[in-house]
mmCIF file of C-alpha atoms in Angstrom:
data_model
loop_
_atom_site.group_PDB
_atom_site.id
_atom_site.type_symbol
_atom_site.label_atom_id
_atom_site.label_comp_id
_atom_site.label_asym_id
_atom_site.label_seq_id
_atom_site.Cartn_x
_atom_site.Cartn_y
_atom_site.Cartn_z
ATOM 1 C CA MET A 1 -20.113 52.392 22.524
ATOM 2 C CA ALA A 2 -18.055 50.816 19.751
ATOM 3 C CA GLU A 3 -17.552 47.105 20.375
ATOM 4 C CA ALA A 4 -14.060 46.256 21.659
ATOM 5 C CA THR A 5 -11.872 44.272 19.272
ATOM 6 C CA PRO A 6 -9.039 41.971 20.376
ATOM 7 C CA SER A 7 -6.386 44.621 19.722
ATOM 8 C CA LEU A 8 -8.294 47.194 21.753
ATOM 9 C CA ALA A 9 -9.431 45.003 24.611
ATOM 10 C CA PRO A 10 -6.153 44.853 26.599
ATOM 11 C CA ALA A 11 -5.643 48.640 26.598
ATOM 12 C CA ARG A 12 -9.293 49.238 27.483
ATOM 13 C CA ALA A 13 -9.197 46.712 30.323
ATOM 14 C CA LEU A 14 -6.000 48.097 31.843
ATOM 15 C CA ALA A 15 -7.356 51.643 31.799
ATOM 16 C CA ARG A 16 -10.636 50.564 33.384
ATOM 17 C CA GLU A 17 -8.896 48.599 36.139
ATOM 18 C CA ALA A 18 -6.662 51.583 36.924
ATOM 19 C CA ALA A 19 -9.616 53.982 37.110
ATOM 20 C CA LEU A 20 -11.520 51.668 39.441
ATOM 21 C CA ALA A 21 -8.459 51.110 41.637
ATOM 22 C CA HIS A 22 -7.518 54.795 41.987
ATOM 23 C CA GLY A 23 -11.027 56.250 42.257
ATOM 24 C CA VAL A 24 -12.133 59.844 41.826
ATOM 25 C CA PRO A 25 -9.348 62.311 42.818
ATOM 26 C CA THR A 26 -9.675 64.034 46.188
ATOM 27 C CA THR A 27 -8.462 67.323 47.653
ATOM 28 C CA ARG A 28 -5.773 65.354 49.517
ATOM 29 C CA GLN A 29 -3.987 64.984 46.192
ATOM 30 C CA GLU A 30 -1.919 68.043 45.299
ATOM 31 C CA ARG A 31 -3.146 68.373 41.714
ATOM 32 C CA TRP A 32 -6.757 68.471 42.953
ATOM 33 C CA LYS A 33 -6.215 70.468 46.142
ATOM 34 C CA TYR A 34 -8.689 73.231 45.280
ATOM 35 C CA THR A 35 -11.369 71.202 43.491
ATOM 36 C CA ALA A 36 -13.589 68.909 45.557
ATOM 37 C CA LEU A 37 -15.365 66.134 43.647
ATOM 38 C CA ARG A 38 -17.318 64.460 46.477
ATOM 39 C CA ALA A 39 -20.699 65.474 45.072
ATOM 40 C CA LEU A 40 -19.707 64.337 41.580
ATOM 41 C CA ALA A 41 -18.435 60.990 42.883
ATOM 42 C CA ALA A 42 -21.792 60.333 44.565
ATOM 43 C CA ARG A 43 -23.752 60.781 41.336
ATOM 44 C CA ARG A 44 -24.649 58.086 38.831
ATOM 45 C CA PHE A 45 -24.538 58.669 35.079
ATOM 46 C CA GLU A 46 -26.060 56.799 32.172
ATOM 47 C CA ALA A 47 -24.350 56.002 28.878
ATOM 48 C CA PRO A 48 -25.132 58.139 25.800
ATOM 49 C CA ALA A 49 -28.407 57.455 24.025
ATOM 50 C CA ALA A 50 -28.324 56.126 20.483
ATOM 51 C CA ARG A 51 -29.461 59.481 19.097
ATOM 52 C CA VAL A 52 -30.590 62.905 20.239
ATOM 53 C CA ASP A 53 -32.564 65.629 18.478
ATOM 54 C CA VAL A 54 -31.069 69.121 18.422
ATOM 55 C CA ASP A 55 -32.489 72.250 16.834
ATOM 56 C CA LEU A 56 -30.255 73.583 14.067
ATOM 57 C CA LYS A 57 -30.596 77.037 15.655
ATOM 58 C CA VAL A 58 -28.128 75.958 18.360
ATOM 59 C CA VAL A 59 -25.268 76.063 15.830
ATOM 60 C CA ALA A 60 -26.698 78.614 13.389
ATOM 61 C CA ASP A 61 -24.084 81.241 14.262
ATOM 62 C CA ILE A 62 -21.139 78.868 13.784
ATOM 63 C CA PRO A 63 -19.846 78.936 10.194
ATOM 64 C CA ALA A 64 -18.799 76.073 7.936
ATOM 65 C CA PRO A 65 -16.802 73.957 7.749
ATOM 66 C CA ARG A 66 -18.325 72.636 10.963
ATOM 67 C CA LEU A 67 -18.342 69.247 12.690
ATOM 68 C CA VAL A 68 -20.790 68.587 15.526
ATOM 69 C CA ILE A 69 -21.070 66.022 18.299
ATOM 70 C CA ALA A 70 -24.278 66.114 20.383
ATOM 71 C CA ASN A 71 -24.487 64.097 23.608
ATOM 72 C CA GLY A 72 -21.475 62.042 22.612
ATOM 73 C CA ARG A 73 -22.728 61.147 19.121
ATOM 74 C CA TYR A 74 -21.729 62.586 15.766
ATOM 75 C CA ALA A 75 -24.530 64.791 14.422
ATOM 76 C CA PRO A 76 -24.356 64.882 10.593
ATOM 77 C CA ALA A 77 -27.555 66.950 10.344
ATOM 78 C CA LEU A 78 -25.876 69.759 12.315
ATOM 79 C CA SER A 79 -22.500 69.448 10.593
ATOM 80 C CA ASP A 80 -21.525 71.273 7.413
ATOM 81 C CA LEU A 81 -18.336 70.294 5.577
ATOM 82 C CA HIS A 82 -18.577 72.829 2.754
ATOM 83 C CA GLY A 83 -15.222 74.499 2.196
ATOM 84 C CA LEU A 84 -13.157 71.742 3.813
ATOM 85 C CA ALA A 85 -9.620 72.160 2.485
ATOM 86 C CA GLU A 86 -7.713 69.575 0.481
ATOM 87 C CA GLY A 87 -4.839 68.107 2.447
ATOM 88 C CA LEU A 88 -6.887 68.168 5.661
ATOM 89 C CA ARG A 89 -8.059 64.679 6.555
ATOM 90 C CA VAL A 90 -11.035 64.499 8.916
ATOM 91 C CA ARG A 91 -12.098 61.293 10.631
ATOM 92 C CA LEU A 92 -14.245 60.337 13.604
ATOM 93 C CA LEU A 93 -12.821 58.230 16.404
ATOM 94 C CA SER A 94 -15.720 55.811 15.902
ATOM 95 C CA GLU A 95 -14.474 55.228 12.331
ATOM 96 C CA VAL A 96 -10.926 54.568 13.518
ATOM 97 C CA LEU A 97 -12.176 52.149 16.175
ATOM 98 C CA ARG A 98 -13.970 50.161 13.465
ATOM 99 C CA GLU A 99 -11.426 50.361 10.673
ATOM 100 C CA ALA A 100 -8.032 50.679 12.402
ATOM 101 C CA PRO A 101 -8.366 49.375 15.975
ATOM 102 C CA ALA A 102 -4.609 48.949 16.439
ATOM 103 C CA GLU A 103 -4.119 52.630 15.588
ATOM 104 C CA ALA A 104 -6.831 53.613 18.052
ATOM 105 C CA ALA A 105 -5.337 51.404 20.770
ATOM 106 C CA ALA A 106 -2.067 53.347 20.573
ATOM 107 C CA TRP A 107 -3.914 56.662 21.005
ATOM 108 C CA LEU A 108 -6.058 55.438 23.884
ATOM 109 C CA ALA A 109 -3.172 54.116 25.970
ATOM 110 C CA VAL A 110 -2.950 55.925 29.331
ATOM 111 C CA ASP A 111 -0.693 56.027 32.349
ATOM 112 C CA THR A 112 -2.264 53.394 34.592
ATOM 113 C CA THR A 113 0.124 54.137 37.489
ATOM 114 C CA ALA A 114 -1.066 57.726 38.036
ATOM 115 C CA THR A 115 -3.240 57.806 41.155
ATOM 116 C CA ASP A 116 -4.809 61.194 40.373
ATOM 117 C CA ALA A 117 -5.733 60.612 36.724
ATOM 118 C CA ALA A 118 -8.893 58.492 36.909
ATOM 119 C CA PHE A 119 -10.701 60.680 34.376
ATOM 120 C CA GLN A 120 -7.984 60.137 31.771
ATOM 121 C CA GLN A 121 -8.041 56.424 32.582
ATOM 122 C CA TRP A 122 -11.816 56.271 32.168
ATOM 123 C CA ASN A 123 -11.377 58.118 28.891
ATOM 124 C CA GLY A 124 -8.940 55.463 27.698
ATOM 125 C CA ALA A 125 -11.387 52.763 28.708
ATOM 126 C CA LEU A 126 -14.593 54.259 27.345
ATOM 127 C CA ALA A 127 -13.928 56.913 24.666
ATOM 128 C CA ASP A 128 -15.894 55.976 21.568
ATOM 129 C CA GLU A 129 -16.183 59.247 19.634
ATOM 130 C CA GLY A 130 -14.126 62.325 18.839
ATOM 131 C CA PHE A 131 -12.581 64.365 16.042
ATOM 132 C CA VAL A 132 -9.372 63.193 14.362
ATOM 133 C CA LEU A 133 -7.701 65.867 12.213
ATOM 134 C CA GLU A 134 -4.549 65.354 10.169
ATOM 135 C CA VAL A 135 -2.915 67.950 7.904
ATOM 136 C CA GLU A 136 -0.407 66.783 5.312
ATOM 137 C CA PRO A 137 3.120 68.260 5.382
ATOM 138 C CA GLY A 138 3.341 71.678 3.779
ATOM 139 C CA VAL A 139 -0.433 72.199 3.523
ATOM 140 C CA ARG A 140 -1.576 75.609 4.727
ATOM 141 C CA VAL A 141 -5.275 75.522 5.621
ATOM 142 C CA ALA A 142 -6.627 79.072 5.429
ATOM 143 C CA THR A 143 -10.258 78.660 6.534
ATOM 144 C CA PRO A 144 -10.840 77.937 10.237
ATOM 145 C CA LEU A 145 -12.450 74.591 11.046
ATOM 146 C CA HIS A 146 -15.135 74.687 13.741
ATOM 147 C CA LEU A 147 -15.588 71.723 16.081
ATOM 148 C CA VAL A 148 -18.750 71.762 18.185
ATOM 149 C CA VAL A 149 -19.624 69.636 21.216
ATOM 150 C CA ILE A 150 -23.167 70.065 22.558
ATOM 151 C CA GLY A 151 -24.671 68.820 25.794
ATOM 152 C CA VAL A 152 -28.420 68.294 25.338
ATOM 153 C CA GLU A 153 -31.082 67.737 27.994
ATOM 154 C CA ASP A 154 -32.742 64.387 27.261
ATOM 155 C CA GLY A 155 -34.271 63.272 30.548
ATOM 156 C CA ALA A 156 -31.198 61.653 32.137
ATOM 157 C CA ASP A 157 -27.793 62.550 33.550
ATOM 158 C CA ARG A 158 -25.269 61.137 31.088
ATOM 159 C CA ALA A 159 -21.499 60.776 30.839
ATOM 160 C CA PHE A 160 -19.635 61.247 27.566
ATOM 161 C CA HIS A 161 -16.011 60.273 26.991
ATOM 162 C CA LEU A 162 -14.499 61.903 23.893
ATOM 163 C CA ARG A 163 -10.983 61.561 22.489
ATOM 164 C CA HIS A 164 -9.820 64.164 19.948
ATOM 165 C CA ARG A 165 -6.577 64.219 18.009
ATOM 166 C CA ILE A 166 -4.894 66.937 15.891
ATOM 167 C CA VAL A 167 -1.729 66.119 13.931
ATOM 168 C CA LEU A 168 0.077 68.613 11.675
ATOM 169 C CA GLY A 169 2.828 67.497 9.346
ATOM 170 C CA ALA A 170 6.028 69.489 8.846
ATOM 171 C CA GLY A 171 5.329 73.045 7.700
ATOM 172 C CA ALA A 172 1.539 72.651 7.871
ATOM 173 C CA THR A 173 -0.831 75.282 9.282
ATOM 174 C CA LEU A 174 -4.363 74.994 10.663
ATOM 175 C CA THR A 175 -6.825 77.123 12.645
ATOM 176 C CA VAL A 176 -9.402 75.345 14.802
ATOM 177 C CA ALA A 177 -12.223 76.815 16.889
ATOM 178 C CA LYS A 178 -13.771 74.408 19.391
ATOM 179 C CA HIS A 179 -17.152 75.267 20.896
ATOM 180 C CA HIS A 180 -18.707 73.673 23.990
ATOM 181 C CA LEU A 181 -22.424 74.507 24.017
ATOM 182 C CA GLY A 182 -25.451 73.501 26.040
ATOM 183 C CA ALA A 183 -29.091 72.964 25.051
ATOM 184 C CA GLY A 184 -31.560 72.627 27.889
ATOM 185 C CA ALA A 185 -30.972 72.391 31.638
ATOM 186 C CA HIS A 186 -28.912 69.202 31.665
ATOM 187 C CA ARG A 187 -26.366 67.969 34.253
ATOM 188 C CA HIS A 188 -24.186 65.775 32.040
ATOM 189 C CA LEU A 189 -20.512 64.931 32.571
ATOM 190 C CA LEU A 190 -18.173 65.500 29.646
ATOM 191 C CA ASN A 191 -14.756 63.830 29.955
ATOM 192 C CA THR A 192 -12.436 64.803 27.100
ATOM 193 C CA VAL A 193 -8.814 64.234 26.102
ATOM 194 C CA LEU A 194 -7.218 66.119 23.193
ATOM 195 C CA GLN A 195 -3.877 64.993 21.757
ATOM 196 C CA VAL A 196 -1.899 67.486 19.653
ATOM 197 C CA GLU A 197 1.227 66.697 17.640
ATOM 198 C CA LEU A 198 2.941 69.451 15.640
ATOM 199 C CA GLY A 199 5.681 68.563 13.186
ATOM 200 C CA ASP A 200 8.705 70.766 12.543
ATOM 201 C CA ASP A 201 7.763 74.306 11.422
ATOM 202 C CA ALA A 202 4.030 73.580 11.798
ATOM 203 C CA THR A 203 1.622 76.189 13.181
ATOM 204 C CA LEU A 204 -1.650 75.456 14.978
ATOM 205 C CA THR A 205 -3.979 78.249 16.088
ATOM 206 C CA GLN A 206 -6.704 77.014 18.402
ATOM 207 C CA ALA A 207 -9.563 78.741 20.201
ATOM 208 C CA ARG A 208 -11.670 76.884 22.741
ATOM 209 C CA VAL A 209 -14.908 78.520 23.890
ATOM 210 C CA GLN A 210 -16.617 76.798 26.811
ATOM 211 C CA ARG A 211 -20.145 78.140 27.319
ATOM 212 C CA GLU A 212 -22.019 75.110 28.634
ATOM 213 C CA VAL A 213 -25.176 75.383 30.754
ATOM 214 C CA ASP A 214 -24.901 76.006 34.482
ATOM 215 C CA GLY A 215 -25.463 72.367 35.482
ATOM 216 C CA ALA A 216 -22.787 70.778 33.276
ATOM 217 C CA THR A 217 -19.505 69.252 34.444
ATOM 218 C CA LEU A 218 -16.491 69.281 32.122
ATOM 219 C CA ILE A 219 -13.198 67.472 32.804
ATOM 220 C CA GLN A 220 -10.701 68.081 29.993
ATOM 221 C CA ARG A 221 -7.064 67.397 29.315
ATOM 222 C CA THR A 222 -4.903 68.636 26.433
ATOM 223 C CA GLN A 223 -1.590 66.898 25.706
ATOM 224 C CA ALA A 224 0.571 68.618 23.086
ATOM 225 C CA THR A 225 4.044 67.925 21.690
ATOM 226 C CA LEU A 226 5.808 70.523 19.509
ATOM 227 C CA GLY A 227 8.577 69.794 17.023
ATOM 228 C CA ALA A 228 11.431 72.088 16.024
ATOM 229 C CA ASN A 229 10.272 75.658 15.282
ATOM 230 C CA ALA A 230 6.635 74.607 15.629
ATOM 231 C CA HIS A 231 4.236 77.267 16.915
ATOM 232 C CA TYR A 232 1.114 76.583 18.979
ATOM 233 C CA ARG A 233 -1.217 79.550 19.526
ATOM 234 C CA ARG A 234 -4.106 78.865 21.870
ATOM 235 C CA LEU A 235 -6.963 80.743 23.557
ATOM 236 C CA ASP A 236 -9.300 79.283 26.192
ATOM 237 C CA LEU A 237 -12.478 81.091 27.220
ATOM 238 C CA GLU A 238 -14.030 79.435 30.276
ATOM 239 C CA LEU A 239 -17.471 81.030 30.408
ATOM 240 C CA GLY A 240 -19.938 78.331 31.502
ATOM 241 C CA GLY A 241 -20.625 75.073 33.283
ATOM 242 C CA ALA A 242 -21.082 74.277 36.968
ATOM 243 C CA LEU A 243 -17.602 72.775 37.249
ATOM 244 C CA SER A 244 -14.965 72.953 34.532
ATOM 245 C CA ARG A 245 -11.437 71.583 34.917
ATOM 246 C CA HIS A 246 -8.839 71.860 32.143
ATOM 247 C CA GLU A 247 -5.306 70.503 32.251
ATOM 248 C CA LEU A 248 -3.088 71.912 29.495
ATOM 249 C CA ASP A 249 0.194 69.999 29.233
ATOM 250 C CA VAL A 250 2.592 71.082 26.477
ATOM 251 C CA VAL A 251 6.073 69.727 25.744
ATOM 252 C CA LEU A 252 8.354 71.987 23.679
ATOM 253 C CA ALA A 253 10.330 69.051 22.335
ATOM 254 C CA GLY A 254 12.121 70.581 19.342
ATOM 255 C CA ASP A 255 14.631 73.416 19.203
ATOM 256 C CA GLY A 256 12.949 76.775 18.651
ATOM 257 C CA ALA A 257 9.431 75.555 19.476
ATOM 258 C CA GLN A 258 7.002 78.289 20.575
ATOM 259 C CA LEU A 259 3.835 78.334 22.662
ATOM 260 C CA ASP A 260 1.452 81.267 23.157
ATOM 261 C CA ALA A 261 -1.394 80.125 25.418
ATOM 262 C CA ASN A 262 -3.835 82.673 26.801
ATOM 263 C CA GLY A 263 -7.110 82.352 28.618
ATOM 264 C CA VAL A 264 -10.050 83.895 30.472
ATOM 265 C CA LEU A 265 -11.769 82.414 33.533
ATOM 266 C CA LEU A 266 -15.177 83.969 34.212
ATOM 267 C CA ALA A 267 -16.342 82.516 37.530
ATOM 268 C CA ASP A 268 -19.687 84.022 38.481
ATOM 269 C CA GLY A 269 -22.796 82.599 40.145
ATOM 270 C CA ARG A 270 -21.646 79.411 41.873
ATOM 271 C CA ARG A 271 -19.370 78.383 39.019
ATOM 272 C CA HIS A 272 -16.094 76.560 39.749
ATOM 273 C CA LEU A 273 -13.383 76.903 37.077
ATOM 274 C CA ASP A 274 -10.050 75.109 37.490
ATOM 275 C CA THR A 275 -7.185 75.474 34.982
ATOM 276 C CA ARG A 276 -3.827 73.763 35.390
ATOM 277 C CA LEU A 277 -0.933 74.457 33.015
ATOM 278 C CA GLY A 278 2.096 72.195 32.775
ATOM 279 C CA ILE A 279 4.604 73.565 30.246
ATOM 280 C CA GLU A 280 7.916 71.756 29.707
ATOM 281 C CA HIS A 281 10.864 73.271 27.816
ATOM 282 C CA ARG A 282 12.871 70.246 26.684
ATOM 283 C CA ALA A 283 14.907 71.748 23.831
ATOM 284 C CA ARG A 284 17.100 74.766 23.145
ATOM 285 C CA ASP A 285 15.830 78.252 22.308
ATOM 286 C CA THR A 286 12.202 77.436 23.051
ATOM 287 C CA ARG A 287 9.678 80.094 24.086
ATOM 288 C CA CYS A 288 6.373 80.246 25.908
ATOM 289 C CA GLU A 289 4.213 83.248 26.747
ATOM 290 C CA LEU A 290 1.146 82.688 28.917
ATOM 291 C CA THR A 291 -1.371 85.471 29.627
ATOM 292 C CA TRP A 292 -4.395 84.561 31.743
ATOM 293 C CA ARG A 293 -7.105 86.753 33.210
ATOM 294 C CA GLY A 294 -9.673 85.740 35.811
ATOM 295 C CA LEU A 295 -12.828 87.238 37.242
ATOM 296 C CA GLY A 296 -14.665 86.176 40.393
ATOM 297 C CA ALA A 297 -18.207 87.396 41.064
ATOM 298 C CA GLN A 298 -21.056 86.445 43.415
ATOM 299 C CA ARG A 299 -20.009 83.038 44.841
ATOM 300 C CA GLY A 300 -17.892 81.875 41.912
ATOM 301 C CA ARG A 301 -14.434 80.372 42.299
ATOM 302 C CA ALA A 302 -11.503 80.369 39.866
ATOM 303 C CA VAL A 303 -8.439 78.187 40.393
ATOM 304 C CA PHE A 304 -5.280 78.657 38.330
ATOM 305 C CA HIS A 305 -1.997 76.747 38.450
ATOM 306 C CA GLY A 306 0.685 77.878 36.012
ATOM 307 C CA GLY A 307 3.574 75.426 36.013
ATOM 308 C CA ILE A 308 6.672 75.952 33.837
ATOM 309 C CA LEU A 309 9.655 73.584 33.778
ATOM 310 C CA ILE A 310 12.865 74.430 31.929
ATOM 311 C CA ALA A 311 14.748 71.148 31.766
ATOM 312 C CA GLU A 312 18.466 70.559 31.788
ATOM 313 C CA GLY A 313 19.906 71.300 28.362
ATOM 314 C CA ALA A 314 17.080 73.647 27.342
ATOM 315 C CA ASP A 315 19.485 76.585 27.172
ATOM 316 C CA GLY A 316 18.263 79.801 25.590
ATOM 317 C CA SER A 317 14.657 79.214 26.676
ATOM 318 C CA ASN A 318 12.362 82.167 27.314
ATOM 319 C CA ALA A 319 9.274 81.740 29.511
ATOM 320 C CA THR A 320 6.742 84.337 30.677
ATOM 321 C CA LEU A 321 3.591 83.845 32.732
ATOM 322 C CA SER A 322 1.112 86.557 33.731
ATOM 323 C CA ASN A 323 -2.026 85.751 35.711
ATOM 324 C CA LYS A 324 -4.093 88.749 36.836
ATOM 325 C CA ASN A 325 -7.477 88.436 38.508
ATOM 326 C CA LEU A 326 -10.384 90.650 39.552
ATOM 327 C CA LEU A 327 -12.688 90.043 42.505
ATOM 328 C CA LEU A 328 -16.007 91.846 42.124
ATOM 329 C CA ASP A 329 -17.790 90.417 45.181
ATOM 330 C CA ASP A 330 -16.739 89.380 48.688
ATOM 331 C CA GLY A 331 -18.278 85.925 48.267
ATOM 332 C CA ALA A 332 -16.097 85.058 45.261
ATOM 333 C CA GLU A 333 -12.720 83.337 45.528
ATOM 334 C CA ILE A 334 -9.637 83.111 43.313
ATOM 335 C CA ASP A 335 -6.663 80.837 43.987
ATOM 336 C CA THR A 336 -3.580 81.292 41.828
ATOM 337 C CA GLN A 337 -0.287 79.442 41.959
ATOM 338 C CA PRO A 338 2.547 80.263 39.528
ATOM 339 C CA VAL A 339 5.414 77.743 39.602
ATOM 340 C CA LEU A 340 8.730 78.110 37.783
ATOM 341 C CA VAL A 341 11.423 75.403 37.901
ATOM 342 C CA ILE A 342 14.710 75.953 36.042
ATOM 343 C CA HIS A 343 17.442 73.351 35.444
ATOM 344 C CA ALA A 344 19.195 75.063 32.509
ATOM 345 C CA ASP A 345 21.614 77.943 31.975
ATOM 346 C CA ASP A 346 21.264 81.148 29.952
ATOM 347 C CA VAL A 347 17.472 81.378 30.175
ATOM 348 C CA GLN A 348 14.978 84.207 30.560
ATOM 349 C CA ALA A 349 11.999 83.486 32.778
ATOM 350 C CA ALA A 350 9.453 85.542 34.684
ATOM 351 C CA HIS A 351 6.099 84.927 36.283
ATOM 352 C CA GLY A 352 3.587 87.000 38.181
ATOM 353 C CA ALA A 353 0.127 86.631 39.678
ATOM 354 C CA THR A 354 -2.209 89.181 41.251
ATOM 355 C CA VAL A 355 -5.699 89.198 42.762
ATOM 356 C CA GLY A 356 -7.357 92.579 43.297
ATOM 357 C CA ARG A 357 -10.313 94.875 42.819
ATOM 358 C CA LEU A 358 -11.174 97.254 40.006
ATOM 359 C CA ASP A 359 -8.981 100.344 39.799
ATOM 360 C CA ASP A 360 -10.676 102.989 41.981
ATOM 361 C CA THR A 361 -9.099 105.830 40.017
ATOM 362 C CA ALA A 362 -10.393 104.541 36.686
ATOM 363 C CA LEU A 363 -13.797 103.892 38.200
ATOM 364 C CA PHE A 364 -13.928 107.412 39.669
ATOM 365 C CA TYR A 365 -12.887 108.898 36.307
ATOM 366 C CA LEU A 366 -15.812 107.236 34.519
ATOM 367 C CA ARG A 367 -18.324 108.037 37.286
ATOM 368 C CA ALA A 368 -17.237 111.689 37.290
ATOM 369 C CA ARG A 369 -18.153 111.844 33.610
ATOM 370 C CA GLY A 370 -21.675 110.611 34.203
ATOM 371 C CA VAL A 371 -21.185 106.898 33.511
ATOM 372 C CA PRO A 372 -23.429 104.808 35.830
ATOM 373 C CA LEU A 373 -21.625 102.460 38.230
ATOM 374 C CA ALA A 374 -22.826 99.255 36.570
ATOM 375 C CA GLU A 375 -21.835 100.473 33.104
ATOM 376 C CA ALA A 376 -18.455 101.731 34.326
ATOM 377 C CA THR A 377 -17.770 98.372 35.988
ATOM 378 C CA ALA A 378 -18.724 96.538 32.797
ATOM 379 C CA MET A 379 -16.452 98.732 30.656
ATOM 380 C CA LEU A 380 -13.400 98.219 32.867
ATOM 381 C CA THR A 381 -14.051 94.497 33.258
ATOM 382 C CA ALA A 382 -14.391 93.984 29.502
ATOM 383 C CA ALA A 383 -11.149 95.841 28.787
ATOM 384 C CA PHE A 384 -9.360 93.739 31.397
ATOM 385 C CA LEU A 385 -10.605 90.393 30.068
ATOM 386 C CA ARG A 386 -10.184 91.109 26.344
ATOM 387 C CA GLU A 387 -6.388 91.324 26.476
ATOM 388 C CA PRO A 388 -5.758 87.557 26.042
ATOM 389 C CA LEU A 389 -7.774 87.417 22.791
ATOM 390 C CA ALA A 390 -4.981 89.038 20.780
ATOM 391 C CA VAL A 391 -3.040 85.751 20.843
ATOM 392 C CA LEU A 392 -5.070 84.407 17.918
ATOM 393 C CA ALA A 393 -3.562 86.820 15.356
ATOM 394 C CA ASN A 394 -6.811 86.371 13.398
ATOM 395 C CA GLU A 395 -8.918 89.534 13.292
ATOM 396 C CA ALA A 396 -12.192 87.890 12.248
ATOM 397 C CA LEU A 397 -11.986 85.129 14.854
ATOM 398 C CA GLU A 398 -10.864 87.557 17.558
ATOM 399 C CA SER A 399 -13.799 89.864 16.778
ATOM 400 C CA ALA A 400 -16.303 87.012 16.962
ATOM 401 C CA LEU A 401 -14.944 85.785 20.290
ATOM 402 C CA ALA A 402 -14.873 89.325 21.696
ATOM 403 C CA ALA A 403 -18.591 89.565 20.946
ATOM 404 C CA THR A 404 -19.170 86.232 22.705
ATOM 405 C CA LEU A 405 -17.202 87.415 25.732
ATOM 406 C CA ASP A 406 -19.045 90.754 25.846
ATOM 407 C CA ALA A 407 -22.418 89.013 25.730
ATOM 408 C CA ARG A 408 -21.397 86.701 28.543
ATOM 409 C CA LEU A 409 -20.169 89.651 30.632
ATOM 410 C CA ALA A 410 -23.490 91.417 30.076
ATOM 411 C CA SER A 411 -25.402 88.414 31.436
ATOM 412 C CA ALA A 412 -23.028 88.196 34.407
ATOM 413 C CA ALA A 413 -23.534 91.898 35.167
ATOM 414 C CA ALA A 414 -27.315 91.547 34.960
ATOM 415 C CA ALA A 415 -27.224 88.658 37.447
ATOM 416 C CA ARG A 416 -25.365 90.834 39.974
ATOM 417 C CA GLU A 417 -27.917 93.653 39.858
#
């Protein structure tokens, strides 16, 4: 871990004291009602090792420009910065901690009064690496930047605390694909916070693909603030891990700000996937459209909370949430909770959530034409889960992620046979 400097020490100490005082969240707390952490709280984790060896094949299918962190440490041998655009500044959190500790202290500040936010508080106390991306005003970055975080088996259970930051100046554009990968049968804990700030008229397109190994635990929080007429497009594919929790909190702070946030939760095996959205319309004529699809198979569990708040004065806001889910097996479970709170006039808002089985008519149609049951199920499931991918408005990226999703569905189908 980077050594604390005087300007960092007070913020670090306050965050650590808060985390110790509040402890690991429990199911008695509303925000964690469906995700029990007793087993996690009983475990002990070691700090990241100084270095870890990773085969280049792990990232061979991820194009440049590419930045890689393996087991909490920057991996220059796996990274490839060819094609990095001018006007896009890339730093590591470790660099900022060394060279601009006061700047880092402002980023790492956390709410120490929150009794259910120990992971964010530990992140503020311990984060020592992460990606810091800044795009200058008016710069339009055409080539997607790939950020890769790899958990690697190295003989111990380790905890990594990463803090990422993406800032776009007025009128800037950027596309980012973030990959969570696993190498070896590890049981690490990854605790991540991402801060996003979009200036007026800026556009950020972000895809996050979580395909960690079955033993991994991921606790992640995204905090985004959008300026006037800013546009945040986002796709989350939750495909791996033993337990994965993601809190996506977005504030539409400027008039005309827009959010399109879609996702897929693929809970098979004994996987537990928990996603919690908190979207706040704080300005006039803002818009959000949220399309999420979930699948429960074997003994997997998916939890989804879609919270939308339209604040007083946010007149003209338009908010839509759709969460549809498929249960393939009786042992699987899906819990969905859409919440819509409106304090403004002249708004359009709608939300809906369903949990059901595959369409019997469609299944019968395919079977009657000679399609085997397993193949027919796979075809209908893939069509159902691909819908959210269109949010990216990037054909090449969408095609690549569709292939990743299809491959993951094939492995899930094979496990059920």
